[in-house]
mmCIF file of C-alpha atoms and ligand atoms in Angstrom:
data_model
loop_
_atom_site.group_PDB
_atom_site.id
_atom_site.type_symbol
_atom_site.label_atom_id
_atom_site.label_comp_id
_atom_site.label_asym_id
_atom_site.label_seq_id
_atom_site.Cartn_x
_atom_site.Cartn_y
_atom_site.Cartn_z
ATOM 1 C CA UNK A 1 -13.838 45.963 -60.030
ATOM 2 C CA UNK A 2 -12.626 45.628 -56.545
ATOM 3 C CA UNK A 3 -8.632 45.149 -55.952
ATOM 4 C CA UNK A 4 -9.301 41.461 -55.712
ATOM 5 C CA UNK A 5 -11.235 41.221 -59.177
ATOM 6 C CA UNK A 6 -7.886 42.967 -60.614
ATOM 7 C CA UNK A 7 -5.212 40.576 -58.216
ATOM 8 C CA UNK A 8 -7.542 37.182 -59.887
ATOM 9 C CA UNK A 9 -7.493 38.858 -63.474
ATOM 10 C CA UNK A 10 -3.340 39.053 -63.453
ATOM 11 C CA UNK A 11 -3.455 35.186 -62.358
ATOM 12 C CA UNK A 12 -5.642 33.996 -64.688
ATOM 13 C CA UNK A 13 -3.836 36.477 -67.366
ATOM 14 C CA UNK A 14 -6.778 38.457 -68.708
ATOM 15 C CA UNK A 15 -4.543 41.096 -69.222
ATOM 16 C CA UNK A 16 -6.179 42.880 -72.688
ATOM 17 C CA UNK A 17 -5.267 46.124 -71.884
ATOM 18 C CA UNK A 18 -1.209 45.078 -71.677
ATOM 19 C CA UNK A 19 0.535 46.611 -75.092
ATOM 20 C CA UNK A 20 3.463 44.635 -76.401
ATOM 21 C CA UNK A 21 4.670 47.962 -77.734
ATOM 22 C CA UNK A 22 4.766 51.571 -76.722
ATOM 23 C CA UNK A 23 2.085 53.489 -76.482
ATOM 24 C CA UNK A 24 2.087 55.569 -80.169
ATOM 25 C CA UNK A 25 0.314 58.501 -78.083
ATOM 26 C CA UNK A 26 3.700 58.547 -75.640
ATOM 27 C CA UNK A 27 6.015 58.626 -78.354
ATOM 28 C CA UNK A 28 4.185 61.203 -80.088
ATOM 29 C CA UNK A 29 3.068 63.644 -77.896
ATOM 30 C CA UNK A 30 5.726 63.111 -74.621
ATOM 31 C CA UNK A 31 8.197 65.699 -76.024
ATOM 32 C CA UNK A 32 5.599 68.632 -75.844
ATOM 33 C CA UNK A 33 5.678 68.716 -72.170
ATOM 34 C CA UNK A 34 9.279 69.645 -72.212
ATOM 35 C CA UNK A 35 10.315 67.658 -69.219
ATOM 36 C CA UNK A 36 14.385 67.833 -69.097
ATOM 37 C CA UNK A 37 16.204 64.367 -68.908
ATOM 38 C CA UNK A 38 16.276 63.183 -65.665
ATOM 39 C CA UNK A 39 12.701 64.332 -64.480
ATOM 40 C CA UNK A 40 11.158 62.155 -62.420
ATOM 41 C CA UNK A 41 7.575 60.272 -63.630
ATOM 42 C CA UNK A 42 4.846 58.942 -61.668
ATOM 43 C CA UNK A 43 2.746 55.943 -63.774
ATOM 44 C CA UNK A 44 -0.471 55.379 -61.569
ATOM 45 C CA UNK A 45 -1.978 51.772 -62.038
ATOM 46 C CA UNK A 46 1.084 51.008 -64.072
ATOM 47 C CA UNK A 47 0.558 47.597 -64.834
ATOM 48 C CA UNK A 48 3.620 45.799 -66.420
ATOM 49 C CA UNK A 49 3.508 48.461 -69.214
ATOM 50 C CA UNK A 50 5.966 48.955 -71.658
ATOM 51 C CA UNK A 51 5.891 52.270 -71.690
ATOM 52 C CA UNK A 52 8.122 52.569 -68.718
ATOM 53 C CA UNK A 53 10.548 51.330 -70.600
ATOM 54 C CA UNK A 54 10.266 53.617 -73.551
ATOM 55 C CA UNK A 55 10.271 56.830 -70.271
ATOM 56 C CA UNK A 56 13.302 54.965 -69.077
ATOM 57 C CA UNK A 57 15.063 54.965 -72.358
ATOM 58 C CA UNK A 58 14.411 58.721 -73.123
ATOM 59 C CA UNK A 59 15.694 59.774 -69.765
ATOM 60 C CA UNK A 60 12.956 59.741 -67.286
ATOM 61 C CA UNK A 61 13.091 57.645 -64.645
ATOM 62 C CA UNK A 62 9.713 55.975 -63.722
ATOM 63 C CA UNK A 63 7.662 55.193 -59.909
ATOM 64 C CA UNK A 64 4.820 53.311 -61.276
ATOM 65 C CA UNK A 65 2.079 51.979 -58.461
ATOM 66 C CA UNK A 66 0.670 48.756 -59.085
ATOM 67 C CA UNK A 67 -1.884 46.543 -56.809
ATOM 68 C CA UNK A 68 -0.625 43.119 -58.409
ATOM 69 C CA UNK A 69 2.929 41.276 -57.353
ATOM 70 C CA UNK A 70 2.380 39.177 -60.364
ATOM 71 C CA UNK A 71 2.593 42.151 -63.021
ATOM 72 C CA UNK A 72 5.514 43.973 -61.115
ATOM 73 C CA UNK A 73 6.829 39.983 -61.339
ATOM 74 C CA UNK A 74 6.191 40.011 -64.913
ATOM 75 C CA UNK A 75 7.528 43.297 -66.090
ATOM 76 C CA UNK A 76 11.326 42.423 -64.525
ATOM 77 C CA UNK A 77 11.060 39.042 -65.495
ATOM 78 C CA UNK A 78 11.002 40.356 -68.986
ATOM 79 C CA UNK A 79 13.622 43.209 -68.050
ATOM 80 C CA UNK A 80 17.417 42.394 -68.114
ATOM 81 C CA UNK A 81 18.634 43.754 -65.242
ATOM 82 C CA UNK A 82 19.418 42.841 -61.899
ATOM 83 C CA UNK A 83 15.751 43.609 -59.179
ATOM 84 C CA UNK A 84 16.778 45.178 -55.755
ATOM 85 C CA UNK A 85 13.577 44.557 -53.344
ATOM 86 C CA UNK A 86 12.858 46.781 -50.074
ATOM 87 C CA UNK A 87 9.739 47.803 -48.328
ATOM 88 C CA UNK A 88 9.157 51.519 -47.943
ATOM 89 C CA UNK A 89 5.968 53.032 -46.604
ATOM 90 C CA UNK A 90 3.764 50.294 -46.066
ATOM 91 C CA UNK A 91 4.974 48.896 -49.745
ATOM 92 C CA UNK A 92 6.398 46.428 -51.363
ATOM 93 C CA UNK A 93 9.357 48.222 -53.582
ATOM 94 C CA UNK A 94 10.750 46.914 -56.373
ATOM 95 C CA UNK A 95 13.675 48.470 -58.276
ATOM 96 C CA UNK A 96 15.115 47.534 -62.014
ATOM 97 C CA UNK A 97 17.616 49.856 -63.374
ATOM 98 C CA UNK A 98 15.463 53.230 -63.357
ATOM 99 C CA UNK A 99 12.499 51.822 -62.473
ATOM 100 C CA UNK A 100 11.032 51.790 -59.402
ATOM 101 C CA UNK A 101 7.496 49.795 -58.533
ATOM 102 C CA UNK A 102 5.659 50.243 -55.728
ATOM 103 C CA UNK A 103 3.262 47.328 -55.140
ATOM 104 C CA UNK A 104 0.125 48.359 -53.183
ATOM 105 C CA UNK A 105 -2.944 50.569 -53.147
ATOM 106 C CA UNK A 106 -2.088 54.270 -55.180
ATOM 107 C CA UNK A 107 -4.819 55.696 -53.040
ATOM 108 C CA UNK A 108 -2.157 54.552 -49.798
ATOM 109 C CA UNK A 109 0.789 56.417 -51.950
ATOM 110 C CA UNK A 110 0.877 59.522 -50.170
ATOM 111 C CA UNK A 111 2.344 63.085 -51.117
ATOM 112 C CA UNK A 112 5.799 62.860 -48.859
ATOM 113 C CA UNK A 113 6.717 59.665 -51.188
ATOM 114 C CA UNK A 114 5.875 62.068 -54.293
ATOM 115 C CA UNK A 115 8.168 65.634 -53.760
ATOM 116 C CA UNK A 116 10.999 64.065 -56.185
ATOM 117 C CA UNK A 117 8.397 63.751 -58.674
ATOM 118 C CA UNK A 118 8.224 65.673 -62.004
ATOM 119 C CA UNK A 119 5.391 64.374 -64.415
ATOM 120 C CA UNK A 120 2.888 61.673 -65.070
ATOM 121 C CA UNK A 121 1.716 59.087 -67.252
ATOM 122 C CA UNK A 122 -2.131 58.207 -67.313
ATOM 123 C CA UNK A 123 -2.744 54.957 -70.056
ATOM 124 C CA UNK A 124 -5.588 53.209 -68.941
ATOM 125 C CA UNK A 125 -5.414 53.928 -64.845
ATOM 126 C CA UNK A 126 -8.509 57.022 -64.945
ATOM 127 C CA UNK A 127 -10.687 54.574 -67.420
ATOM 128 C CA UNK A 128 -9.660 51.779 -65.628
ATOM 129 C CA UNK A 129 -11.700 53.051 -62.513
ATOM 130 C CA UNK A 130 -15.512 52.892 -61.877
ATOM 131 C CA UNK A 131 -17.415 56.225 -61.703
ATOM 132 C CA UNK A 132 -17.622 56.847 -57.828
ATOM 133 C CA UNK A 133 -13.519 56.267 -57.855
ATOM 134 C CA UNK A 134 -12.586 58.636 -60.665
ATOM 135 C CA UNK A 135 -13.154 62.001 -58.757
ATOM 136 C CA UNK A 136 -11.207 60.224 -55.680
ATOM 137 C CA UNK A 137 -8.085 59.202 -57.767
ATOM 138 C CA UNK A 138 -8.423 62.960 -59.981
ATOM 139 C CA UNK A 139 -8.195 64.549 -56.523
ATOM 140 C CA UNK A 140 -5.413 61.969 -55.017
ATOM 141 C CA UNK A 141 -3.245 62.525 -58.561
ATOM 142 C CA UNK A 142 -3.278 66.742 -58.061
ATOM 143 C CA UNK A 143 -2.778 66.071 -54.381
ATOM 144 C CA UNK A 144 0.757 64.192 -55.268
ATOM 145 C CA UNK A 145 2.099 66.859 -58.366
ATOM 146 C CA UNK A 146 3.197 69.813 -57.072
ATOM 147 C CA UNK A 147 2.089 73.444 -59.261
ATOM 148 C CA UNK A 148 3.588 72.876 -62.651
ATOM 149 C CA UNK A 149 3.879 69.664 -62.802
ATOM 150 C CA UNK A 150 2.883 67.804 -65.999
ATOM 151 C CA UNK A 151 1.521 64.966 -67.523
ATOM 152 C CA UNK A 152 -0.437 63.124 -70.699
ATOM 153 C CA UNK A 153 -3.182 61.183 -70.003
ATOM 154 C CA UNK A 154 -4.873 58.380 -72.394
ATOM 155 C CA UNK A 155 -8.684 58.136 -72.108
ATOM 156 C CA UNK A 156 -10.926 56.376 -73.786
ATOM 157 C CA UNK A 157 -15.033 56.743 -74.883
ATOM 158 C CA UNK A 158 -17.215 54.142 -76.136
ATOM 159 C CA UNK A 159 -20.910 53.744 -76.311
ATOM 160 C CA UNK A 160 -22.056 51.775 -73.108
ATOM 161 C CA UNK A 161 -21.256 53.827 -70.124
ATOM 162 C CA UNK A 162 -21.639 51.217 -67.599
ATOM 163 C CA UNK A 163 -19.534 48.904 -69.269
ATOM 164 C CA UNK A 164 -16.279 48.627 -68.173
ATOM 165 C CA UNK A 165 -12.938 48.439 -67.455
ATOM 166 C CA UNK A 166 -12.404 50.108 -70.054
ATOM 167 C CA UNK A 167 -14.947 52.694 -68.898
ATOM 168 C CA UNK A 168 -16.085 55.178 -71.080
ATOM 169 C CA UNK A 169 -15.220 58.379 -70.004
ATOM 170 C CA UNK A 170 -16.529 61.305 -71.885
ATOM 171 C CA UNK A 171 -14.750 64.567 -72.572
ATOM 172 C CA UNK A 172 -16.948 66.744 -70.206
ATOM 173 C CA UNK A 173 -16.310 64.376 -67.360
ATOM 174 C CA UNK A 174 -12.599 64.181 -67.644
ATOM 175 C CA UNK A 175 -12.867 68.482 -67.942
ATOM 176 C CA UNK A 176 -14.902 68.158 -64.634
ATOM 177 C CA UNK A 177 -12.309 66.095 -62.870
ATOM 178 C CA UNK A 178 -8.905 67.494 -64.345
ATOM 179 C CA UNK A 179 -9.858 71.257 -64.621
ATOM 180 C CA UNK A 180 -10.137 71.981 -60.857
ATOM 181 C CA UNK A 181 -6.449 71.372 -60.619
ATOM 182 C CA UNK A 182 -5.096 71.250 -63.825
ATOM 183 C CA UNK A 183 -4.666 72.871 -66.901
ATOM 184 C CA UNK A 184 -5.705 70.602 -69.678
ATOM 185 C CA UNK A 185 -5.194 70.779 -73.495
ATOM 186 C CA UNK A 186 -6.537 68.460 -75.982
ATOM 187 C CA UNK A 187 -3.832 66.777 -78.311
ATOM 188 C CA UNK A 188 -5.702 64.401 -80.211
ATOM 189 C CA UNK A 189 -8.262 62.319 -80.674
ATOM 190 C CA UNK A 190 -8.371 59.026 -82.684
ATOM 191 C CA UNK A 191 -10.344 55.648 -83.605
ATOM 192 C CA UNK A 192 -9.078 53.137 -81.901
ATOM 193 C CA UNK A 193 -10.078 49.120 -81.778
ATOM 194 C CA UNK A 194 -13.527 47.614 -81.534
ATOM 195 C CA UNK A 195 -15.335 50.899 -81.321
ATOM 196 C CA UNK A 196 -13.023 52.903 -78.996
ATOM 197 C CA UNK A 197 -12.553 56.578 -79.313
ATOM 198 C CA UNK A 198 -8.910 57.442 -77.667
ATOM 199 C CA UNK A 199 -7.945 60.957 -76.433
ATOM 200 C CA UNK A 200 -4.683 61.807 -75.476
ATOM 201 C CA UNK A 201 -4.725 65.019 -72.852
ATOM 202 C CA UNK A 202 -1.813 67.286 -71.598
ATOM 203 C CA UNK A 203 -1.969 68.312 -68.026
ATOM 204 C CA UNK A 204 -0.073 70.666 -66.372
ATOM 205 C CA UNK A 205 -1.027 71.132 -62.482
ATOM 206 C CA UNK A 206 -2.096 74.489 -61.556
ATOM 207 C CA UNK A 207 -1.650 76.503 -58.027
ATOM 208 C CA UNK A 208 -4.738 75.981 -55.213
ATOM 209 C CA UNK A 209 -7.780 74.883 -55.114
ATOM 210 C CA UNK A 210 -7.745 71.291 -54.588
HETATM 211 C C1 LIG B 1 -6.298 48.653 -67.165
HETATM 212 S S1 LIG B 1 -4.844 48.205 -66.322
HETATM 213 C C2 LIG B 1 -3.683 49.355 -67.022
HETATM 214 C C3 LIG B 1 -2.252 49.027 -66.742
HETATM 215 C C4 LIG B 1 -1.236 49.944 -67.419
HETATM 216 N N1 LIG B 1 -1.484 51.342 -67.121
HETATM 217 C C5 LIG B 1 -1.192 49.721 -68.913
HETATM 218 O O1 LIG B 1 -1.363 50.688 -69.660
HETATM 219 O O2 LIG B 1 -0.966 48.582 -69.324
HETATM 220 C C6 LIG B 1 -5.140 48.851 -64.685
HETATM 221 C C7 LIG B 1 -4.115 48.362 -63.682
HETATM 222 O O3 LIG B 1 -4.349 49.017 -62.452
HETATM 223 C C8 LIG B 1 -4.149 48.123 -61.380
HETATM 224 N N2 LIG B 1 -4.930 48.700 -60.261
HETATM 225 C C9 LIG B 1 -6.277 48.756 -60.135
HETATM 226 N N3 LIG B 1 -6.626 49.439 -59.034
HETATM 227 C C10 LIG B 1 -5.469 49.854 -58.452
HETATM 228 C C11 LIG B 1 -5.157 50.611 -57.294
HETATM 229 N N4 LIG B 1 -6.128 51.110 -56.491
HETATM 230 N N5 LIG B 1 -3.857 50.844 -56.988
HETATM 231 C C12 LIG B 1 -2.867 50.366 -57.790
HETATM 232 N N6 LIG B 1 -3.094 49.627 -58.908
HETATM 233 C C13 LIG B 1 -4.378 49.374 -59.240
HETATM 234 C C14 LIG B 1 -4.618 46.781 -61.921
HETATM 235 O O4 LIG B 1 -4.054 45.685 -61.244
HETATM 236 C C15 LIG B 1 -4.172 46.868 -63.391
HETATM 237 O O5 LIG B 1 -2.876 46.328 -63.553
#
């Protein structure tokens, strides 16, 4: 999918992979990583997700990147608070109460815009890229968190790996992207819809190499 196959899927609204309600992997495993109130989360490919909301409401403010206007449209349309627009960096900024959206490429978000950032939240941003991305974005995503820094992120697995978005991405190829740079733990893994294995993964970003 090229960014103008994902720009034509918000306007025609094939949007499957938008959740109405939080994530139940967020609610459940978010506490273990132990970020204080107040910390700071990046939310690559962030959609209009909900789950920015739910970080919002349990004290972490959110910077979510996001290629498509129309979803950053859509997620404060359905907010109720006042938006406060600016440019910054080469993008479009858009900010609703605690939440901040940056509208553009994350491969363009670069690591002086990320030092106030604490964590991460990965649903559906690694699987939502094609194999020959995913080591790019793995490497762009340590480059940003600084040593210590922590995250969960949502994969998925299914039985056709060259169908996607949602690509399959198996266990051994998200320990050969993430383990250069992180250290990763296995919460749980679980059946989800139509034949989709979900794994939910805690990183926590380790000192040099990159
Ligand atoms: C599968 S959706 C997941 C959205 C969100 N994480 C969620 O859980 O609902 C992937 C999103 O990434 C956006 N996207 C794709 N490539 C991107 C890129 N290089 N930079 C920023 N956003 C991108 C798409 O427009 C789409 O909204």
């Amino acid at each position: 999918m090229t960014a103008a196959d994902w720009l034509q899927r918000w306007q025609e609204g094939r949007i499957g992979f938008h959740r109405e309600m939080p994530h139940p992997a967020l609610e459940r495993h978010w506490p273990r990583l132990g970020l204080d109130a107040g910390a700071k989360i990046l939310v690559p490919l962030c959609g209009k997700s909900r789950d920015m909301r739910w970080l919002v409401q349990r004290g972490n403010p959110v910077l979510g990147v996001e290629l498509s206007p129309l979803a950053i449209e859509q997620f404060v349309a359905e907010g109720d608070q006042p938006a406060l627009r600016y440019r910054r960096s080469g993008f479009e900024c858009t900010r609703q109460g605690s939440v901040e959206l940056w509208c553009g490429d994350f491969f363009h978000f670069q690591v002086d815009e990320a030092a106030e950032l604490t964590g991460f939240y990965d649903r559906a941003a690694l699987i939502a890229l094609p194999p020959a991305t995913r080591q790019r974005y793995a490497h762009h995503l340590a480059q940003l968190l600084l040593p210590g820094k922590r995250g969960l992120l949502v994969t998925l697995t299914h039985d056709d790996p060259e169908r996607g978005p949602p690509f399959s991405v198996p266990h051994e190829e998200v320990r050969a992207l993430m383990a250069p740079n992180f250290e990763l733990t296995l919460c749980e893994v679980s059946e989800a819809r139509d034949g989709l294995t979900e794994s939910v993964w805690q990183l926590v970003r380790r000192g040099p190499p990159l």
